[in-house]
């Protein structure tokens, strides 16, 4: 349940994939989805702020392709730590891309919907003009440019509202809050396409396999997001609905406008990503986000209850 439909892709499942990152939910999901051919590297063995460690990892593992799932991902914290955000989201990816280019190895670099300002009335296409609202978004956009400038063999893949039972994410936060609160307040005017990390990982590996085929020329920017859309408050209500069915924590949800619920970083009200280009190029379609929720929530309920 909750895995992508993959149309055309390479028949080879033996290509070695080097994943930058160990503890994030996408990095963990990639390790599981690509067991036997995915190698995850992260601190202390590798640090995006250390160009030498990046080159050393590529030399050591000699991958067919690299997926960068690392970086500074704490959106609000980036406002207080812009130097760290730019070091991890720009300088590191640039050094990684240069190291890949020297070896002729393709690079898949993950980015975010936060490169957009969220003012469009439709889902964002890859070629829509970026206009980030936050330090995090600006650092990720600068990272995209750095990667594109450093290596022609790049796939920049923007993702949105990633969730799972792995690491920290919105679903875990909501269930944790519901253990001590009867009511939670969640913004109702931010819309997006929730994306289940294991499904995302499977799709990324399919894309990576296609990118490794002889004659592939579809380098550039793509979007990868779950099917369907919702707002944050409705997303939270669905989390609690599923949790109740499994005897887990639940709370009532009060909707609020983003303007009345300030956070250090400004987030786009529209975080929806159009996947048409990705499906056309790679034959990949992600499932409805509710399917992933049916997997993730029961697992988190058991974990939170100590089961």
PDB file of C-alpha atoms in Angstrom:
ATOM      1  CA  UNK A   1       0.000   0.000   0.000  1.00  0.00           C
ATOM      2  CA  UNK A   2       1.191   3.506  -0.739  1.00  0.00           C
ATOM      3  CA  UNK A   3       3.821   2.804  -3.391  1.00  0.00           C
ATOM      4  CA  UNK A   4       4.225   4.462  -6.776  1.00  0.00           C
ATOM      5  CA  UNK A   5       3.155   3.230 -10.136  1.00  0.00           C
ATOM      6  CA  UNK A   6       6.236   2.990 -12.313  1.00  0.00           C
ATOM      7  CA  UNK A   7       5.699   2.743 -16.045  1.00  0.00           C
ATOM      8  CA  UNK A   8       8.880   2.612 -18.053  1.00  0.00           C
ATOM      9  CA  UNK A   9      12.171   2.315 -16.239  1.00  0.00           C
ATOM     10  CA  UNK A  10      15.489   0.546 -16.569  1.00  0.00           C
ATOM     11  CA  UNK A  11      15.436  -3.212 -16.192  1.00  0.00           C
ATOM     12  CA  UNK A  12      18.568  -3.017 -14.072  1.00  0.00           C
ATOM     13  CA  UNK A  13      18.178  -3.053 -10.303  1.00  0.00           C
ATOM     14  CA  UNK A  14      21.866  -3.653  -9.642  1.00  0.00           C
ATOM     15  CA  UNK A  15      23.180  -0.124 -10.071  1.00  0.00           C
ATOM     16  CA  UNK A  16      24.908   1.181  -6.979  1.00  0.00           C
ATOM     17  CA  UNK A  17      23.325   4.290  -5.484  1.00  0.00           C
ATOM     18  CA  UNK A  18      25.217   6.483  -3.032  1.00  0.00           C
ATOM     19  CA  UNK A  19      22.812   8.387  -0.791  1.00  0.00           C
ATOM     20  CA  UNK A  20      24.064  11.447   1.047  1.00  0.00           C
ATOM     21  CA  UNK A  21      22.279  11.343   4.401  1.00  0.00           C
ATOM     22  CA  UNK A  22      21.448   8.687   6.981  1.00  0.00           C
ATOM     23  CA  UNK A  23      18.930   9.943   9.514  1.00  0.00           C
ATOM     24  CA  UNK A  24      16.379  11.940   7.509  1.00  0.00           C
ATOM     25  CA  UNK A  25      13.149  10.254   6.520  1.00  0.00           C
ATOM     26  CA  UNK A  26      13.929  10.229   2.785  1.00  0.00           C
ATOM     27  CA  UNK A  27      17.438   8.882   3.404  1.00  0.00           C
ATOM     28  CA  UNK A  28      16.055   6.121   5.639  1.00  0.00           C
ATOM     29  CA  UNK A  29      13.325   5.298   3.130  1.00  0.00           C
ATOM     30  CA  UNK A  30      15.907   5.051   0.346  1.00  0.00           C
ATOM     31  CA  UNK A  31      18.001   2.673   2.450  1.00  0.00           C
ATOM     32  CA  UNK A  32      14.989   0.396   2.900  1.00  0.00           C
ATOM     33  CA  UNK A  33      13.694   0.633  -0.681  1.00  0.00           C
ATOM     34  CA  UNK A  34      17.131   0.021  -2.161  1.00  0.00           C
ATOM     35  CA  UNK A  35      18.434  -2.558   0.288  1.00  0.00           C
ATOM     36  CA  UNK A  36      21.454  -4.280  -1.222  1.00  0.00           C
ATOM     37  CA  UNK A  37      22.351  -1.544  -3.670  1.00  0.00           C
ATOM     38  CA  UNK A  38      21.937   1.711  -1.734  1.00  0.00           C
ATOM     39  CA  UNK A  39      24.787   2.908   0.441  1.00  0.00           C
ATOM     40  CA  UNK A  40      23.953   5.689   2.894  1.00  0.00           C
ATOM     41  CA  UNK A  41      26.723   7.938   4.133  1.00  0.00           C
ATOM     42  CA  UNK A  42      26.462  10.739   6.663  1.00  0.00           C
ATOM     43  CA  UNK A  43      28.098  12.157   9.735  1.00  0.00           C
ATOM     44  CA  UNK A  44      30.685  11.479  11.023  1.00  0.00           C
ATOM     45  CA  UNK A  45      31.991   9.723   7.880  1.00  0.00           C
ATOM     46  CA  UNK A  46      30.714  12.406   5.531  1.00  0.00           C
ATOM     47  CA  UNK A  47      29.834  16.062   6.060  1.00  0.00           C
ATOM     48  CA  UNK A  48      28.323  18.328   3.408  1.00  0.00           C
ATOM     49  CA  UNK A  49      30.508  21.112   4.813  1.00  0.00           C
ATOM     50  CA  UNK A  50      33.660  19.100   4.045  1.00  0.00           C
ATOM     51  CA  UNK A  51      34.381  18.861   0.311  1.00  0.00           C
ATOM     52  CA  UNK A  52      37.183  16.382   0.919  1.00  0.00           C
ATOM     53  CA  UNK A  53      34.827  13.951   2.646  1.00  0.00           C
ATOM     54  CA  UNK A  54      32.451  14.160  -0.309  1.00  0.00           C
ATOM     55  CA  UNK A  55      35.174  13.329  -2.834  1.00  0.00           C
ATOM     56  CA  UNK A  56      36.475  10.572  -0.577  1.00  0.00           C
ATOM     57  CA  UNK A  57      33.034   8.937  -0.378  1.00  0.00           C
ATOM     58  CA  UNK A  58      32.619   8.956  -4.153  1.00  0.00           C
ATOM     59  CA  UNK A  59      36.083   7.465  -4.585  1.00  0.00           C
ATOM     60  CA  UNK A  60      35.448   4.800  -1.964  1.00  0.00           C
ATOM     61  CA  UNK A  61      32.013   3.616  -3.082  1.00  0.00           C
ATOM     62  CA  UNK A  62      32.297   4.280  -6.852  1.00  0.00           C
ATOM     63  CA  UNK A  63      28.536   4.626  -7.315  1.00  0.00           C
ATOM     64  CA  UNK A  64      26.647   4.664 -10.589  1.00  0.00           C
ATOM     65  CA  UNK A  65      24.596   7.627  -9.349  1.00  0.00           C
ATOM     66  CA  UNK A  66      24.399   9.838  -6.254  1.00  0.00           C
ATOM     67  CA  UNK A  67      21.227  11.030  -4.499  1.00  0.00           C
ATOM     68  CA  UNK A  68      21.659  13.995  -2.178  1.00  0.00           C
ATOM     69  CA  UNK A  69      19.073  13.603   0.578  1.00  0.00           C
ATOM     70  CA  UNK A  70      21.088  15.641   3.085  1.00  0.00           C
ATOM     71  CA  UNK A  71      21.011  19.296   4.002  1.00  0.00           C
ATOM     72  CA  UNK A  72      19.590  21.843   6.424  1.00  0.00           C
ATOM     73  CA  UNK A  73      15.870  21.041   6.618  1.00  0.00           C
ATOM     74  CA  UNK A  74      14.652  22.931   9.705  1.00  0.00           C
ATOM     75  CA  UNK A  75      12.667  25.668   8.024  1.00  0.00           C
ATOM     76  CA  UNK A  76      12.116  27.928  11.026  1.00  0.00           C
ATOM     77  CA  UNK A  77      15.584  27.390  12.468  1.00  0.00           C
ATOM     78  CA  UNK A  78      17.131  28.578   9.205  1.00  0.00           C
ATOM     79  CA  UNK A  79      15.914  32.101   9.968  1.00  0.00           C
ATOM     80  CA  UNK A  80      18.206  32.180  13.007  1.00  0.00           C
ATOM     81  CA  UNK A  81      21.029  30.204  11.377  1.00  0.00           C
ATOM     82  CA  UNK A  82      21.321  31.413   7.773  1.00  0.00           C
ATOM     83  CA  UNK A  83      25.038  30.655   7.615  1.00  0.00           C
ATOM     84  CA  UNK A  84      24.476  27.012   8.483  1.00  0.00           C
ATOM     85  CA  UNK A  85      21.536  26.767   6.069  1.00  0.00           C
ATOM     86  CA  UNK A  86      23.559  28.129   3.147  1.00  0.00           C
ATOM     87  CA  UNK A  87      26.606  26.017   4.006  1.00  0.00           C
ATOM     88  CA  UNK A  88      24.589  22.798   3.961  1.00  0.00           C
ATOM     89  CA  UNK A  89      22.131  23.687   1.199  1.00  0.00           C
ATOM     90  CA  UNK A  90      24.429  25.561  -1.194  1.00  0.00           C
ATOM     91  CA  UNK A  91      28.135  25.088  -0.546  1.00  0.00           C
ATOM     92  CA  UNK A  92      27.829  21.373   0.174  1.00  0.00           C
ATOM     93  CA  UNK A  93      25.710  20.516  -2.864  1.00  0.00           C
ATOM     94  CA  UNK A  94      28.036  22.585  -5.070  1.00  0.00           C
ATOM     95  CA  UNK A  95      31.070  20.637  -3.837  1.00  0.00           C
ATOM     96  CA  UNK A  96      29.179  17.357  -4.244  1.00  0.00           C
ATOM     97  CA  UNK A  97      28.122  18.241  -7.778  1.00  0.00           C
ATOM     98  CA  UNK A  98      31.696  19.155  -8.697  1.00  0.00           C
ATOM     99  CA  UNK A  99      32.956  15.855  -7.291  1.00  0.00           C
ATOM    100  CA  UNK A 100      30.324  13.969  -9.301  1.00  0.00           C
ATOM    101  CA  UNK A 101      31.216  15.890 -12.451  1.00  0.00           C
ATOM    102  CA  UNK A 102      34.879  14.973 -12.114  1.00  0.00           C
ATOM    103  CA  UNK A 103      33.926  11.286 -12.128  1.00  0.00           C
ATOM    104  CA  UNK A 104      31.137  11.554 -14.708  1.00  0.00           C
ATOM    105  CA  UNK A 105      28.552  10.404 -12.159  1.00  0.00           C
ATOM    106  CA  UNK A 106      24.958  11.720 -12.350  1.00  0.00           C
ATOM    107  CA  UNK A 107      23.552  13.554  -9.322  1.00  0.00           C
ATOM    108  CA  UNK A 108      19.958  13.611  -8.078  1.00  0.00           C
ATOM    109  CA  UNK A 109      19.557  16.600  -5.766  1.00  0.00           C
ATOM    110  CA  UNK A 110      16.446  16.989  -3.618  1.00  0.00           C
ATOM    111  CA  UNK A 111      14.865  20.409  -3.295  1.00  0.00           C
ATOM    112  CA  UNK A 112      11.566  21.832  -2.053  1.00  0.00           C
ATOM    113  CA  UNK A 113       8.306  23.615  -2.813  1.00  0.00           C
ATOM    114  CA  UNK A 114       9.633  26.446  -0.623  1.00  0.00           C
ATOM    115  CA  UNK A 115      11.478  27.871  -3.631  1.00  0.00           C
ATOM    116  CA  UNK A 116       8.058  29.271  -4.668  1.00  0.00           C
ATOM    117  CA  UNK A 117       6.029  32.042  -3.045  1.00  0.00           C
ATOM    118  CA  UNK A 118       2.761  30.102  -3.177  1.00  0.00           C
ATOM    119  CA  UNK A 119       0.711  32.781  -4.936  1.00  0.00           C
ATOM    120  CA  UNK A 120      -0.309  30.769  -8.011  1.00  0.00           C
ATOM    121  CA  UNK A 121      -3.865  29.428  -8.166  1.00  0.00           C
ATOM    122  CA  UNK A 122      -2.667  26.115  -9.652  1.00  0.00           C
ATOM    123  CA  UNK A 123       0.032  23.554  -8.805  1.00  0.00           C
ATOM    124  CA  UNK A 124       3.558  24.714  -9.602  1.00  0.00           C
ATOM    125  CA  UNK A 125       5.334  23.402 -12.696  1.00  0.00           C
ATOM    126  CA  UNK A 126       9.136  23.039 -12.717  1.00  0.00           C
ATOM    127  CA  UNK A 127       9.600  26.045 -15.006  1.00  0.00           C
ATOM    128  CA  UNK A 128       7.473  28.452 -12.978  1.00  0.00           C
ATOM    129  CA  UNK A 129       9.554  31.395 -11.690  1.00  0.00           C
ATOM    130  CA  UNK A 130      10.857  30.756  -8.160  1.00  0.00           C
ATOM    131  CA  UNK A 131      10.394  33.405  -5.491  1.00  0.00           C
ATOM    132  CA  UNK A 132      11.254  31.994  -2.051  1.00  0.00           C
ATOM    133  CA  UNK A 133       9.788  33.642   1.045  1.00  0.00           C
ATOM    134  CA  UNK A 134      12.181  32.260   3.661  1.00  0.00           C
ATOM    135  CA  UNK A 135      15.880  31.815   4.337  1.00  0.00           C
ATOM    136  CA  UNK A 136      15.379  28.080   3.913  1.00  0.00           C
ATOM    137  CA  UNK A 137      13.719  28.575   0.528  1.00  0.00           C
ATOM    138  CA  UNK A 138      16.431  30.975  -0.625  1.00  0.00           C
ATOM    139  CA  UNK A 139      19.148  28.530   0.422  1.00  0.00           C
ATOM    140  CA  UNK A 140      17.479  25.668  -1.441  1.00  0.00           C
ATOM    141  CA  UNK A 141      17.036  27.749  -4.591  1.00  0.00           C
ATOM    142  CA  UNK A 142      20.684  28.817  -4.452  1.00  0.00           C
ATOM    143  CA  UNK A 143      21.583  25.138  -4.017  1.00  0.00           C
ATOM    144  CA  UNK A 144      19.630  24.225  -7.137  1.00  0.00           C
ATOM    145  CA  UNK A 145      21.544  26.844  -9.118  1.00  0.00           C
ATOM    146  CA  UNK A 146      24.873  25.701  -7.691  1.00  0.00           C
ATOM    147  CA  UNK A 147      24.221  22.079  -8.661  1.00  0.00           C
ATOM    148  CA  UNK A 148      23.041  22.997 -12.160  1.00  0.00           C
ATOM    149  CA  UNK A 149      26.111  25.162 -12.709  1.00  0.00           C
ATOM    150  CA  UNK A 150      28.530  22.497 -11.447  1.00  0.00           C
ATOM    151  CA  UNK A 151      27.351  19.473 -13.420  1.00  0.00           C
ATOM    152  CA  UNK A 152      25.333  18.957 -16.587  1.00  0.00           C
ATOM    153  CA  UNK A 153      24.276  15.478 -15.423  1.00  0.00           C
ATOM    154  CA  UNK A 154      21.881  16.653 -12.731  1.00  0.00           C
ATOM    155  CA  UNK A 155      18.298  15.963 -11.770  1.00  0.00           C
ATOM    156  CA  UNK A 156      16.892  18.504  -9.335  1.00  0.00           C
ATOM    157  CA  UNK A 157      13.821  16.929  -7.739  1.00  0.00           C
ATOM    158  CA  UNK A 158      11.531  19.159  -5.705  1.00  0.00           C
ATOM    159  CA  UNK A 159       9.449  17.421  -3.068  1.00  0.00           C
ATOM    160  CA  UNK A 160       6.692  18.630  -0.756  1.00  0.00           C
ATOM    161  CA  UNK A 161       5.093  17.780   2.589  1.00  0.00           C
ATOM    162  CA  UNK A 162       7.016  14.532   3.064  1.00  0.00           C
ATOM    163  CA  UNK A 163       5.689  12.268   5.825  1.00  0.00           C
ATOM    164  CA  UNK A 164       6.253   8.749   7.136  1.00  0.00           C
ATOM    165  CA  UNK A 165       6.896   6.828  10.338  1.00  0.00           C
ATOM    166  CA  UNK A 166      10.567   7.749   9.958  1.00  0.00           C
ATOM    167  CA  UNK A 167      12.284  10.694  11.679  1.00  0.00           C
ATOM    168  CA  UNK A 168      10.509  13.944  12.441  1.00  0.00           C
ATOM    169  CA  UNK A 169       7.578  15.122  10.303  1.00  0.00           C
ATOM    170  CA  UNK A 170       4.087  16.613  10.535  1.00  0.00           C
ATOM    171  CA  UNK A 171       2.352  13.305  11.237  1.00  0.00           C
ATOM    172  CA  UNK A 172       4.612  12.452  14.155  1.00  0.00           C
ATOM    173  CA  UNK A 173       4.228  15.988  15.518  1.00  0.00           C
ATOM    174  CA  UNK A 174       0.430  15.840  15.414  1.00  0.00           C
ATOM    175  CA  UNK A 175       0.239  12.444  17.126  1.00  0.00           C
ATOM    176  CA  UNK A 176       2.701  13.564  19.789  1.00  0.00           C
ATOM    177  CA  UNK A 177       0.681  16.719  20.498  1.00  0.00           C
ATOM    178  CA  UNK A 178      -2.548  14.699  20.724  1.00  0.00           C
ATOM    179  CA  UNK A 179      -1.120  12.682  23.591  1.00  0.00           C
ATOM    180  CA  UNK A 180      -1.314  15.749  25.858  1.00  0.00           C
ATOM    181  CA  UNK A 181      -3.861  18.054  24.188  1.00  0.00           C
ATOM    182  CA  UNK A 182      -7.547  17.757  23.441  1.00  0.00           C
ATOM    183  CA  UNK A 183      -7.395  20.441  20.765  1.00  0.00           C
ATOM    184  CA  UNK A 184      -4.656  21.531  18.376  1.00  0.00           C
ATOM    185  CA  UNK A 185      -4.598  24.613  16.164  1.00  0.00           C
ATOM    186  CA  UNK A 186      -3.422  24.060  12.592  1.00  0.00           C
ATOM    187  CA  UNK A 187      -3.354  26.443   9.639  1.00  0.00           C
ATOM    188  CA  UNK A 188      -6.148  25.847   7.143  1.00  0.00           C
ATOM    189  CA  UNK A 189      -5.027  28.073   4.263  1.00  0.00           C
ATOM    190  CA  UNK A 190      -1.812  26.230   3.351  1.00  0.00           C
ATOM    191  CA  UNK A 191      -2.416  23.590   0.675  1.00  0.00           C
ATOM    192  CA  UNK A 192      -0.080  20.897  -0.574  1.00  0.00           C
ATOM    193  CA  UNK A 193       0.330  17.370  -1.872  1.00  0.00           C
ATOM    194  CA  UNK A 194       1.450  15.159   1.048  1.00  0.00           C
ATOM    195  CA  UNK A 195       4.096  12.693  -0.054  1.00  0.00           C
ATOM    196  CA  UNK A 196       4.752   9.337   1.611  1.00  0.00           C
ATOM    197  CA  UNK A 197       8.512   8.894   2.039  1.00  0.00           C
ATOM    198  CA  UNK A 198       8.675   5.158   1.133  1.00  0.00           C
ATOM    199  CA  UNK A 199       6.724   5.816  -2.080  1.00  0.00           C
ATOM    200  CA  UNK A 200       8.959   8.794  -2.787  1.00  0.00           C
ATOM    201  CA  UNK A 201      12.050   6.643  -2.282  1.00  0.00           C
ATOM    202  CA  UNK A 202      10.832   3.950  -4.671  1.00  0.00           C
ATOM    203  CA  UNK A 203      10.119   6.598  -7.295  1.00  0.00           C
ATOM    204  CA  UNK A 204      13.533   8.230  -6.801  1.00  0.00           C
ATOM    205  CA  UNK A 205      15.266   4.898  -7.378  1.00  0.00           C
ATOM    206  CA  UNK A 206      13.234   4.330 -10.542  1.00  0.00           C
ATOM    207  CA  UNK A 207      14.210   7.794 -11.757  1.00  0.00           C
ATOM    208  CA  UNK A 208      17.846   7.113 -10.882  1.00  0.00           C
ATOM    209  CA  UNK A 209      17.801   3.871 -12.866  1.00  0.00           C
ATOM    210  CA  UNK A 210      16.406   5.642 -15.915  1.00  0.00           C
ATOM    211  CA  UNK A 211      19.000   8.412 -15.594  1.00  0.00           C
ATOM    212  CA  UNK A 212      21.747   5.783 -15.713  1.00  0.00           C
ATOM    213  CA  UNK A 213      20.628   4.314 -19.023  1.00  0.00           C
ATOM    214  CA  UNK A 214      22.773   4.923 -22.087  1.00  0.00           C
ATOM    215  CA  UNK A 215      21.648   7.952 -24.031  1.00  0.00           C
ATOM    216  CA  UNK A 216      19.533   9.520 -21.290  1.00  0.00           C
ATOM    217  CA  UNK A 217      19.314  13.255 -21.913  1.00  0.00           C
ATOM    218  CA  UNK A 218      16.456  14.424 -19.724  1.00  0.00           C
ATOM    219  CA  UNK A 219      18.589  16.336 -17.266  1.00  0.00           C
ATOM    220  CA  UNK A 220      16.933  19.239 -15.455  1.00  0.00           C
ATOM    221  CA  UNK A 221      14.314  20.003 -12.815  1.00  0.00           C
ATOM    222  CA  UNK A 222      11.363  17.801 -11.867  1.00  0.00           C
ATOM    223  CA  UNK A 223       8.642  17.627  -9.244  1.00  0.00           C
ATOM    224  CA  UNK A 224       7.755  14.555  -7.199  1.00  0.00           C
ATOM    225  CA  UNK A 225       4.721  14.698  -4.926  1.00  0.00           C
ATOM    226  CA  UNK A 226       1.870  12.520  -3.752  1.00  0.00           C
ATOM    227  CA  UNK A 227      -1.386  12.406  -5.674  1.00  0.00           C
ATOM    228  CA  UNK A 228      -4.253  14.467  -4.329  1.00  0.00           C
ATOM    229  CA  UNK A 229      -4.118  17.648  -2.311  1.00  0.00           C
ATOM    230  CA  UNK A 230      -5.303  18.942   1.041  1.00  0.00           C
ATOM    231  CA  UNK A 231      -4.802  21.741   3.533  1.00  0.00           C
ATOM    232  CA  UNK A 232      -2.826  21.429   6.753  1.00  0.00           C
ATOM    233  CA  UNK A 233      -5.855  21.394   9.067  1.00  0.00           C
ATOM    234  CA  UNK A 234      -7.657  18.742   7.000  1.00  0.00           C
ATOM    235  CA  UNK A 235      -4.426  16.754   6.853  1.00  0.00           C
ATOM    236  CA  UNK A 236      -4.279  16.802  10.660  1.00  0.00           C
ATOM    237  CA  UNK A 237      -7.922  15.725  10.945  1.00  0.00           C
ATOM    238  CA  UNK A 238      -7.234  12.745   8.704  1.00  0.00           C
ATOM    239  CA  UNK A 239      -4.207  11.794  10.816  1.00  0.00           C
ATOM    240  CA  UNK A 240      -6.374  11.700  13.929  1.00  0.00           C
ATOM    241  CA  UNK A 241      -9.162   9.841  12.131  1.00  0.00           C
ATOM    242  CA  UNK A 242      -6.774   7.037  11.205  1.00  0.00           C
ATOM    243  CA  UNK A 243      -5.161   7.108  14.649  1.00  0.00           C
ATOM    244  CA  UNK A 244      -8.523   6.653  16.383  1.00  0.00           C
ATOM    245  CA  UNK A 245      -9.196   3.532  14.311  1.00  0.00           C
ATOM    246  CA  UNK A 246      -5.981   2.045  15.677  1.00  0.00           C
ATOM    247  CA  UNK A 247      -6.503   3.095  19.281  1.00  0.00           C
ATOM    248  CA  UNK A 248      -4.015   5.924  19.044  1.00  0.00           C
ATOM    249  CA  UNK A 249      -4.029   9.535  20.257  1.00  0.00           C
ATOM    250  CA  UNK A 250      -6.419  12.003  18.651  1.00  0.00           C
ATOM    251  CA  UNK A 251      -7.456  15.601  19.128  1.00  0.00           C
ATOM    252  CA  UNK A 252      -9.954  18.014  17.661  1.00  0.00           C
ATOM    253  CA  UNK A 253      -8.495  20.452  15.135  1.00  0.00           C
ATOM    254  CA  UNK A 254      -9.131  24.182  15.092  1.00  0.00           C
ATOM    255  CA  UNK A 255      -8.288  25.829  11.799  1.00  0.00           C
ATOM    256  CA  UNK A 256      -6.397  29.116  11.708  1.00  0.00           C
ATOM    257  CA  UNK A 257      -5.150  31.493   9.041  1.00  0.00           C
ATOM    258  CA  UNK A 258      -1.418  31.607   8.471  1.00  0.00           C
ATOM    259  CA  UNK A 259      -1.502  35.366   9.052  1.00  0.00           C
ATOM    260  CA  UNK A 260      -2.903  34.763  12.541  1.00  0.00           C
ATOM    261  CA  UNK A 261      -0.493  31.931  13.347  1.00  0.00           C
ATOM    262  CA  UNK A 262       2.972  33.436  12.805  1.00  0.00           C
ATOM    263  CA  UNK A 263       6.148  31.350  12.607  1.00  0.00           C
ATOM    264  CA  UNK A 264       9.754  32.498  12.163  1.00  0.00           C
ATOM    265  CA  UNK A 265       9.756  31.408   8.504  1.00  0.00           C
ATOM    266  CA  UNK A 266       7.075  32.373   5.996  1.00  0.00           C
ATOM    267  CA  UNK A 267       5.750  29.349   4.123  1.00  0.00           C
ATOM    268  CA  UNK A 268       3.988  29.336   0.743  1.00  0.00           C
ATOM    269  CA  UNK A 269       0.214  29.071   0.997  1.00  0.00           C
ATOM    270  CA  UNK A 270       0.227  26.955  -2.163  1.00  0.00           C
ATOM    271  CA  UNK A 271       2.796  24.145  -1.965  1.00  0.00           C
ATOM    272  CA  UNK A 272       1.198  21.974  -4.666  1.00  0.00           C
ATOM    273  CA  UNK A 273       3.617  20.557  -7.233  1.00  0.00           C
ATOM    274  CA  UNK A 274       2.666  19.508 -10.766  1.00  0.00           C
ATOM    275  CA  UNK A 275       4.176  16.109 -11.634  1.00  0.00           C
ATOM    276  CA  UNK A 276       3.304  16.052 -15.337  1.00  0.00           C
ATOM    277  CA  UNK A 277       6.895  16.432 -16.547  1.00  0.00           C
ATOM    278  CA  UNK A 278       8.089  13.679 -14.202  1.00  0.00           C
ATOM    279  CA  UNK A 279       5.402  11.246 -15.330  1.00  0.00           C
ATOM    280  CA  UNK A 280       6.023  12.022 -18.993  1.00  0.00           C
ATOM    281  CA  UNK A 281       9.797  11.528 -18.691  1.00  0.00           C
ATOM    282  CA  UNK A 282      10.041   8.648 -16.208  1.00  0.00           C
ATOM    283  CA  UNK A 283       6.611   7.010 -16.203  1.00  0.00           C
ATOM    284  CA  UNK A 284       6.324   7.539 -12.444  1.00  0.00           C
ATOM    285  CA  UNK A 285       3.057   8.324 -10.647  1.00  0.00           C
ATOM    286  CA  UNK A 286       2.843   8.485  -6.860  1.00  0.00           C
ATOM    287  CA  UNK A 287      -0.226   7.163  -5.005  1.00  0.00           C
ATOM    288  CA  UNK A 288      -2.896   9.133  -3.192  1.00  0.00           C
ATOM    289  CA  UNK A 289      -1.480  10.469   0.058  1.00  0.00           C
ATOM    290  CA  UNK A 290      -4.177   8.699   2.090  1.00  0.00           C
ATOM    291  CA  UNK A 291      -2.647   5.340   1.131  1.00  0.00           C
ATOM    292  CA  UNK A 292       0.635   6.297   2.764  1.00  0.00           C
ATOM    293  CA  UNK A 293      -1.210   7.543   5.816  1.00  0.00           C
ATOM    294  CA  UNK A 294      -2.783   4.116   6.245  1.00  0.00           C
ATOM    295  CA  UNK A 295       0.772   2.730   6.517  1.00  0.00           C
ATOM    296  CA  UNK A 296       2.460   5.437   8.547  1.00  0.00           C
ATOM    297  CA  UNK A 297      -0.058   6.210  11.283  1.00  0.00           C
ATOM    298  CA  UNK A 298      -0.502   2.676  12.718  1.00  0.00           C
ATOM    299  CA  UNK A 299       3.284   2.272  12.858  1.00  0.00           C
ATOM    300  CA  UNK A 300       3.670   5.574  14.694  1.00  0.00           C
ATOM    301  CA  UNK A 301       0.823   4.733  17.058  1.00  0.00           C
ATOM    302  CA  UNK A 302       2.557   1.517  18.055  1.00  0.00           C
ATOM    303  CA  UNK A 303       5.859   3.366  18.498  1.00  0.00           C
ATOM    304  CA  UNK A 304       4.359   6.161  20.601  1.00  0.00           C
ATOM    305  CA  UNK A 305       2.500   3.695  22.770  1.00  0.00           C
ATOM    306  CA  UNK A 306       5.678   1.677  23.285  1.00  0.00           C
ATOM    307  CA  UNK A 307       4.407  -1.322  21.354  1.00  0.00           C
TER     308      UNK A 307
END
